[in-house]
Amino acid sequence: MTRAPVLDVLLPHPEVPGRPARLAPRDDEAQLVALLDEYSPRAAPLRGAGSARVVRANMIATLDGAATGPDHVTGSINGAADLRVFRSLRALADVVLVGAGTARQERYRELDLPDALVETRRAHGRPAPLELAVVTRSGDVPEELLEGDRPAVVVTAGSCPRLRALQDRLPADRLVVAGDETVDLAATLDALEARGLPSVLAEGGPALLGDLVTASLVDELCLTWSPTLVGGPAPRIVAGTPWLTPPRTARLVHLLHADGVLLGRWDLRAAAVLDA
């Protein structure tokens, strides 16, 4: 088996009884299991009785705040530790939510998980395959995501110019029309939960995350800081939004470290309470 990168637990303080000082450099499978325990989601208390929905966002940024590298994708600024957390968060989700622009730029395809995570995923109450949901106003979705036995769930609005073509192409349970002129993200999350997909992992891009944060729909933000600076006009992880009034506050749940990479988990539900 390959060796996993050392992940030091910086916060909560490792001297707290029962807290490990690090997710040791064990083999891949052992560390991935430990990460699933570290990132196990908690249902948000704001949904009302009977709702198990949790919306988490996973993003990466450079030290100078860029959400991508000069090639406009995240692959040039991430690394082994970030990939560990990336896979673990996917293993704990029912559905990955992504904007169509990001799906095109990052070349999304049907989602799968490493074999080491499949059984552990089942043990965490996620027996079904991981789904992909793509948000689009235009209906411009990569052809590869509309093919196969398990095409992506396409989320759009009634004004979408390609709506009829999508209706002809996709099964009814693979198309969500949420909103008239623009995509209603709250209605989107309701529709996904109604389809048995309450654990949502938003992977961007920055415009989609901006819309979710503006609407106070994100429960947790998992943010990786890459120890790089890239300059240029790269977007931040939240883009295209007006000033948030009031600014959203966050509570740090944990902070991990590996080879200069910092991996934070932030609870945004305090902000949602203030906005309610």
mmCIF file of C-alpha atoms in Angstrom:
data_model
loop_
_atom_site.group_PDB
_atom_site.id
_atom_site.type_symbol
_atom_site.label_atom_id
_atom_site.label_comp_id
_atom_site.label_asym_id
_atom_site.label_seq_id
_atom_site.Cartn_x
_atom_site.Cartn_y
_atom_site.Cartn_z
ATOM 1 C CA MET A 1 0.000 0.000 0.000
ATOM 2 C CA THR A 2 1.114 3.574 -0.590
ATOM 3 C CA ARG A 3 1.881 5.958 2.215
ATOM 4 C CA ALA A 4 -0.440 8.872 2.911
ATOM 5 C CA PRO A 5 0.867 12.379 3.691
ATOM 6 C CA VAL A 6 1.227 13.302 7.352
ATOM 7 C CA LEU A 7 -1.777 15.354 8.497
ATOM 8 C CA ASP A 8 -1.121 17.221 11.754
ATOM 9 C CA VAL A 9 -4.171 18.238 13.797
ATOM 10 C CA LEU A 10 -3.488 21.867 14.755
ATOM 11 C CA LEU A 11 -6.941 22.714 16.103
ATOM 12 C CA PRO A 12 -8.758 21.666 18.207
ATOM 13 C CA HIS A 13 -5.624 21.513 20.290
ATOM 14 C CA PRO A 14 -4.202 17.967 20.241
ATOM 15 C CA GLU A 15 -3.788 18.015 24.026
ATOM 16 C CA VAL A 16 -7.574 17.826 24.389
ATOM 17 C CA PRO A 17 -8.294 14.330 25.765
ATOM 18 C CA GLY A 18 -9.200 11.928 23.014
ATOM 19 C CA ARG A 19 -7.899 14.127 20.198
ATOM 20 C CA PRO A 20 -5.053 12.714 18.084
ATOM 21 C CA ALA A 21 -2.037 14.933 17.465
ATOM 22 C CA ARG A 22 -2.012 13.827 13.851
ATOM 23 C CA LEU A 23 -3.755 11.615 11.347
ATOM 24 C CA ALA A 24 -0.594 9.561 11.115
ATOM 25 C CA PRO A 25 1.089 8.639 7.834
ATOM 26 C CA ARG A 26 -0.635 5.315 7.680
ATOM 27 C CA ASP A 27 -1.543 3.511 4.483
ATOM 28 C CA ASP A 28 -4.073 5.100 2.155
ATOM 29 C CA GLU A 29 -7.100 3.163 3.367
ATOM 30 C CA ALA A 30 -6.436 3.711 7.080
ATOM 31 C CA GLN A 31 -5.971 7.444 6.706
ATOM 32 C CA LEU A 32 -9.012 7.862 4.476
ATOM 33 C CA VAL A 33 -11.109 6.114 7.121
ATOM 34 C CA ALA A 34 -9.712 8.485 9.765
ATOM 35 C CA LEU A 35 -10.506 11.486 7.571
ATOM 36 C CA LEU A 36 -14.097 10.344 7.136
ATOM 37 C CA ASP A 37 -14.449 10.341 10.916
ATOM 38 C CA GLU A 38 -12.815 13.793 11.121
ATOM 39 C CA TYR A 39 -15.157 15.260 8.500
ATOM 40 C CA SER A 40 -18.336 13.395 9.428
ATOM 41 C CA PRO A 41 -21.153 15.910 8.835
ATOM 42 C CA ARG A 42 -23.752 16.976 11.340
ATOM 43 C CA ALA A 43 -27.308 17.801 10.317
ATOM 44 C CA ALA A 44 -28.032 21.514 10.404
ATOM 45 C CA PRO A 45 -30.499 22.444 13.171
ATOM 46 C CA LEU A 46 -32.246 25.093 11.041
ATOM 47 C CA ARG A 47 -34.168 22.912 8.613
ATOM 48 C CA GLY A 48 -37.034 21.883 10.852
ATOM 49 C CA ALA A 49 -38.097 18.451 12.012
ATOM 50 C CA GLY A 50 -37.560 15.640 9.547
ATOM 51 C CA SER A 51 -34.867 17.297 7.427
ATOM 52 C CA ALA A 52 -31.380 15.784 7.333
ATOM 53 C CA ARG A 53 -29.982 18.272 4.826
ATOM 54 C CA VAL A 54 -26.385 19.414 5.156
ATOM 55 C CA VAL A 55 -24.801 21.687 2.556
ATOM 56 C CA ARG A 56 -21.027 21.769 2.566
ATOM 57 C CA ALA A 57 -18.709 23.635 0.224
ATOM 58 C CA ASN A 58 -15.200 22.474 -0.584
ATOM 59 C CA MET A 59 -12.808 25.008 -2.117
ATOM 60 C CA ILE A 60 -9.099 25.746 -2.417
ATOM 61 C CA ALA A 61 -7.276 29.083 -2.479
ATOM 62 C CA THR A 62 -3.687 30.261 -2.811
ATOM 63 C CA LEU A 63 -2.055 32.511 -0.235
ATOM 64 C CA ASP A 64 -2.899 35.531 -2.386
ATOM 65 C CA GLY A 65 -6.564 34.497 -2.579
ATOM 66 C CA ALA A 66 -6.755 32.897 -6.022
ATOM 67 C CA ALA A 67 -9.317 30.135 -6.493
ATOM 68 C CA THR A 68 -7.436 28.704 -9.498
ATOM 69 C CA GLY A 69 -3.982 28.671 -10.986
ATOM 70 C CA PRO A 70 -2.964 30.592 -14.132
ATOM 71 C CA ASP A 71 -4.497 27.762 -16.206
ATOM 72 C CA HIS A 72 -7.923 28.601 -14.698
ATOM 73 C CA VAL A 73 -8.282 25.213 -12.994
ATOM 74 C CA THR A 74 -7.635 24.046 -9.451
ATOM 75 C CA GLY A 75 -5.398 21.135 -10.414
ATOM 76 C CA SER A 76 -2.370 23.413 -10.635
ATOM 77 C CA ILE A 77 -2.699 24.605 -7.019
ATOM 78 C CA ASN A 78 -3.753 21.452 -5.149
ATOM 79 C CA GLY A 79 -1.760 18.478 -3.913
ATOM 80 C CA ALA A 80 -1.829 15.162 -2.085
ATOM 81 C CA ALA A 81 -3.284 16.414 1.211
ATOM 82 C CA ASP A 82 -6.035 18.382 -0.510
ATOM 83 C CA LEU A 83 -6.877 15.348 -2.647
ATOM 84 C CA ARG A 84 -7.229 13.266 0.532
ATOM 85 C CA VAL A 85 -9.829 15.651 1.941
ATOM 86 C CA PHE A 86 -11.471 16.071 -1.479
ATOM 87 C CA ARG A 87 -12.096 12.324 -1.723
ATOM 88 C CA SER A 88 -13.237 12.033 1.885
ATOM 89 C CA LEU A 89 -15.806 14.801 1.505
ATOM 90 C CA ARG A 90 -17.147 13.158 -1.633
ATOM 91 C CA ALA A 91 -17.424 9.855 0.193
ATOM 92 C CA LEU A 92 -19.620 11.521 2.833
ATOM 93 C CA ALA A 93 -21.934 13.225 0.333
ATOM 94 C CA ASP A 94 -25.031 12.093 -1.522
ATOM 95 C CA VAL A 95 -24.567 14.562 -4.364
ATOM 96 C CA VAL A 96 -21.894 16.929 -5.667
ATOM 97 C CA LEU A 97 -23.340 20.279 -6.778
ATOM 98 C CA VAL A 98 -21.338 22.227 -9.345
ATOM 99 C CA GLY A 99 -21.849 25.070 -11.798
ATOM 100 C CA ALA A 100 -21.845 24.197 -15.492
ATOM 101 C CA GLY A 101 -18.884 26.506 -16.177
ATOM 102 C CA THR A 102 -16.790 24.694 -13.589
ATOM 103 C CA ALA A 103 -17.954 21.334 -14.945
ATOM 104 C CA ARG A 104 -16.649 22.363 -18.371
ATOM 105 C CA GLN A 105 -13.372 23.898 -17.161
ATOM 106 C CA GLU A 106 -12.498 21.118 -14.732
ATOM 107 C CA ARG A 107 -13.683 18.379 -17.136
ATOM 108 C CA TYR A 108 -16.164 16.733 -14.784
ATOM 109 C CA ARG A 109 -17.300 13.234 -15.684
ATOM 110 C CA GLU A 110 -19.460 10.599 -13.952
ATOM 111 C CA LEU A 111 -18.287 10.460 -10.339
ATOM 112 C CA ASP A 112 -16.654 7.472 -8.728
ATOM 113 C CA LEU A 113 -14.672 6.804 -5.580
ATOM 114 C CA PRO A 114 -11.553 4.789 -4.746
ATOM 115 C CA ASP A 115 -12.334 1.197 -3.779
ATOM 116 C CA ALA A 116 -10.903 1.870 -0.321
ATOM 117 C CA LEU A 117 -13.736 4.298 0.386
ATOM 118 C CA VAL A 118 -16.732 2.364 -0.917
ATOM 119 C CA GLU A 119 -17.325 0.144 2.123
ATOM 120 C CA THR A 120 -16.453 2.932 4.556
ATOM 121 C CA ARG A 121 -18.957 5.131 2.727
ATOM 122 C CA ARG A 122 -21.606 2.483 3.319
ATOM 123 C CA ALA A 123 -20.715 2.389 7.018
ATOM 124 C CA HIS A 124 -21.368 6.147 7.160
ATOM 125 C CA GLY A 125 -24.881 5.670 5.797
ATOM 126 C CA ARG A 126 -24.186 6.403 2.124
ATOM 127 C CA PRO A 127 -24.902 3.129 0.277
ATOM 128 C CA ALA A 128 -26.077 4.698 -2.991
ATOM 129 C CA PRO A 129 -23.689 5.877 -5.728
ATOM 130 C CA LEU A 130 -22.469 9.458 -5.496
ATOM 131 C CA GLU A 131 -24.537 11.685 -7.792
ATOM 132 C CA LEU A 132 -23.541 14.798 -9.724
ATOM 133 C CA ALA A 133 -25.868 17.799 -10.095
ATOM 134 C CA VAL A 134 -24.955 20.574 -12.558
ATOM 135 C CA VAL A 135 -26.475 24.054 -12.247
ATOM 136 C CA THR A 136 -26.960 25.872 -15.541
ATOM 137 C CA ARG A 137 -29.010 28.825 -16.734
ATOM 138 C CA SER A 138 -28.175 28.305 -20.404
ATOM 139 C CA GLY A 139 -28.481 24.509 -20.526
ATOM 140 C CA ASP A 140 -24.926 24.228 -21.875
ATOM 141 C CA VAL A 141 -23.856 21.020 -20.159
ATOM 142 C CA PRO A 142 -20.907 18.881 -21.330
ATOM 143 C CA GLU A 143 -22.172 16.120 -23.588
ATOM 144 C CA GLU A 144 -20.322 13.486 -21.547
ATOM 145 C CA LEU A 145 -22.476 14.323 -18.501
ATOM 146 C CA LEU A 146 -25.696 13.653 -20.394
ATOM 147 C CA GLU A 147 -24.696 10.169 -21.526
ATOM 148 C CA GLY A 148 -24.522 6.728 -19.941
ATOM 149 C CA ASP A 149 -26.672 4.864 -17.473
ATOM 150 C CA ARG A 150 -26.319 7.560 -14.824
ATOM 151 C CA PRO A 151 -26.276 11.026 -16.400
ATOM 152 C CA ALA A 152 -25.865 14.097 -14.229
ATOM 153 C CA VAL A 153 -28.862 15.725 -12.616
ATOM 154 C CA VAL A 154 -29.266 18.999 -14.515
ATOM 155 C CA VAL A 155 -30.635 21.959 -12.540
ATOM 156 C CA THR A 156 -31.958 24.902 -14.523
ATOM 157 C CA ALA A 157 -34.713 27.537 -14.677
ATOM 158 C CA GLY A 158 -37.893 27.759 -16.712
ATOM 159 C CA SER A 159 -36.279 30.411 -18.938
ATOM 160 C CA CYS A 160 -33.470 28.059 -20.061
ATOM 161 C CA PRO A 161 -33.222 28.252 -23.879
ATOM 162 C CA ARG A 162 -32.334 24.544 -24.082
ATOM 163 C CA LEU A 163 -35.031 23.367 -21.658
ATOM 164 C CA ARG A 164 -37.058 21.459 -24.257
ATOM 165 C CA ALA A 165 -33.950 19.662 -25.506
ATOM 166 C CA LEU A 166 -33.015 18.704 -21.949
ATOM 167 C CA GLN A 167 -36.544 17.436 -21.285
ATOM 168 C CA ASP A 168 -36.341 15.268 -24.393
ATOM 169 C CA ARG A 169 -32.877 14.004 -23.485
ATOM 170 C CA LEU A 170 -33.070 13.328 -19.742
ATOM 171 C CA PRO A 171 -35.325 11.167 -17.561
ATOM 172 C CA ALA A 172 -37.668 13.197 -15.365
ATOM 173 C CA ASP A 173 -35.667 12.374 -12.222
ATOM 174 C CA ARG A 174 -32.517 13.781 -13.874
ATOM 175 C CA LEU A 175 -33.886 17.262 -14.531
ATOM 176 C CA VAL A 176 -34.753 19.885 -11.896
ATOM 177 C CA VAL A 177 -36.488 23.091 -12.988
ATOM 178 C CA ALA A 178 -36.082 25.420 -10.019
ATOM 179 C CA GLY A 179 -37.263 28.964 -10.575
ATOM 180 C CA ASP A 180 -38.616 30.865 -13.556
ATOM 181 C CA GLU A 181 -36.029 33.409 -14.732
ATOM 182 C CA THR A 182 -33.049 32.327 -12.611
ATOM 183 C CA VAL A 183 -32.160 29.147 -10.760
ATOM 184 C CA ASP A 184 -33.649 29.163 -7.258
ATOM 185 C CA LEU A 185 -30.965 27.450 -5.185
ATOM 186 C CA ALA A 186 -33.167 26.982 -2.106
ATOM 187 C CA ALA A 187 -35.715 25.196 -4.299
ATOM 188 C CA THR A 188 -32.853 23.235 -5.846
ATOM 189 C CA LEU A 189 -31.752 21.923 -2.456
ATOM 190 C CA ASP A 190 -35.367 21.036 -1.590
ATOM 191 C CA ALA A 191 -35.661 19.096 -4.843
ATOM 192 C CA LEU A 192 -32.416 17.211 -4.246
ATOM 193 C CA GLU A 193 -33.490 16.322 -0.710
ATOM 194 C CA ALA A 194 -36.846 15.106 -2.045
ATOM 195 C CA ARG A 195 -34.879 12.819 -4.366
ATOM 196 C CA GLY A 196 -33.105 11.274 -1.372
ATOM 197 C CA LEU A 197 -29.977 13.440 -1.677
ATOM 198 C CA PRO A 198 -29.836 15.495 1.544
ATOM 199 C CA SER A 199 -26.041 15.594 1.945
ATOM 200 C CA VAL A 200 -24.856 18.139 -0.621
ATOM 201 C CA LEU A 201 -21.228 18.924 -1.433
ATOM 202 C CA ALA A 202 -20.824 22.148 -3.427
ATOM 203 C CA GLU A 203 -17.546 22.195 -5.347
ATOM 204 C CA GLY A 204 -17.968 25.583 -6.988
ATOM 205 C CA GLY A 205 -17.171 27.448 -8.926
ATOM 206 C CA PRO A 206 -16.855 30.795 -7.178
ATOM 207 C CA ALA A 207 -20.049 32.190 -8.740
ATOM 208 C CA LEU A 208 -22.176 29.271 -7.524
ATOM 209 C CA LEU A 209 -20.612 29.452 -4.068
ATOM 210 C CA GLY A 210 -21.257 33.191 -4.031
ATOM 211 C CA ASP A 211 -24.945 32.624 -4.754
ATOM 212 C CA LEU A 212 -25.194 29.925 -2.086
ATOM 213 C CA VAL A 213 -23.462 32.056 0.551
ATOM 214 C CA THR A 214 -25.526 35.124 -0.316
ATOM 215 C CA ALA A 215 -28.679 33.075 0.254
ATOM 216 C CA SER A 216 -27.254 31.687 3.556
ATOM 217 C CA LEU A 217 -27.563 28.130 2.242
ATOM 218 C CA VAL A 218 -24.079 26.842 3.167
ATOM 219 C CA ASP A 219 -23.722 25.053 6.496
ATOM 220 C CA GLU A 220 -19.987 24.351 6.329
ATOM 221 C CA LEU A 221 -17.035 25.561 4.302
ATOM 222 C CA CYS A 222 -14.029 23.284 3.904
ATOM 223 C CA LEU A 223 -11.209 25.480 2.645
ATOM 224 C CA THR A 224 -7.686 24.451 1.695
ATOM 225 C CA TRP A 225 -4.918 27.062 1.620
ATOM 226 C CA SER A 226 -2.262 26.190 -0.963
ATOM 227 C CA PRO A 227 1.227 27.492 -0.022
ATOM 228 C CA THR A 228 1.575 29.280 -3.352
ATOM 229 C CA LEU A 229 1.115 32.762 -4.818
ATOM 230 C CA VAL A 230 -0.020 33.148 -8.412
ATOM 231 C CA GLY A 231 -0.883 36.821 -8.896
ATOM 232 C CA GLY A 232 -3.004 37.617 -11.926
ATOM 233 C CA PRO A 233 -6.745 38.325 -12.100
ATOM 234 C CA ALA A 234 -7.868 34.980 -10.665
ATOM 235 C CA PRO A 235 -11.255 34.903 -8.904
ATOM 236 C CA ARG A 236 -11.619 34.482 -5.160
ATOM 237 C CA ILE A 237 -13.530 31.447 -3.874
ATOM 238 C CA VAL A 238 -16.635 33.672 -3.655
ATOM 239 C CA ALA A 239 -17.175 35.767 -6.760
ATOM 240 C CA GLY A 240 -19.847 37.841 -8.442
ATOM 241 C CA THR A 241 -21.726 38.816 -5.295
ATOM 242 C CA PRO A 242 -22.500 42.199 -3.787
ATOM 243 C CA TRP A 243 -21.033 43.028 -0.392
ATOM 244 C CA LEU A 244 -22.516 40.629 2.142
ATOM 245 C CA THR A 245 -24.500 42.636 4.682
ATOM 246 C CA PRO A 246 -23.863 41.698 7.367
ATOM 247 C CA PRO A 247 -20.609 39.844 6.660
ATOM 248 C CA ARG A 248 -21.000 36.100 7.225
ATOM 249 C CA THR A 249 -19.204 34.863 10.317
ATOM 250 C CA ALA A 250 -17.741 31.398 10.770
ATOM 251 C CA ARG A 251 -16.631 29.143 13.600
ATOM 252 C CA LEU A 252 -13.513 27.032 13.151
ATOM 253 C CA VAL A 253 -14.237 23.325 13.627
ATOM 254 C CA HIS A 254 -10.750 22.027 12.908
ATOM 255 C CA LEU A 255 -7.487 22.901 11.194
ATOM 256 C CA LEU A 256 -5.184 20.295 9.673
ATOM 257 C CA HIS A 257 -1.688 20.727 8.246
ATOM 258 C CA ALA A 258 0.472 18.789 5.794
ATOM 259 C CA ASP A 259 3.677 20.030 4.137
ATOM 260 C CA GLY A 260 2.671 23.692 4.330
ATOM 261 C CA VAL A 261 -0.913 23.048 3.225
ATOM 262 C CA LEU A 262 -3.614 24.143 5.681
ATOM 263 C CA LEU A 263 -7.020 22.473 5.609
ATOM 264 C CA GLY A 264 -9.776 24.216 7.539
ATOM 265 C CA ARG A 265 -13.342 23.223 8.309
ATOM 266 C CA TRP A 266 -15.612 26.176 9.133
ATOM 267 C CA ASP A 267 -19.160 26.132 10.487
ATOM 268 C CA LEU A 268 -21.257 28.876 8.839
ATOM 269 C CA ARG A 269 -24.497 28.095 10.642
ATOM 270 C CA ALA A 270 -23.942 30.876 13.193
ATOM 271 C CA ALA A 271 -24.243 33.319 10.298
ATOM 272 C CA ALA A 272 -27.442 31.629 9.157
ATOM 273 C CA VAL A 273 -28.907 32.062 12.648
ATOM 274 C CA LEU A 274 -28.078 35.787 12.598
ATOM 275 C CA ASP A 275 -29.675 36.185 9.180
ATOM 276 C CA ALA A 276 -32.807 34.214 10.040
#
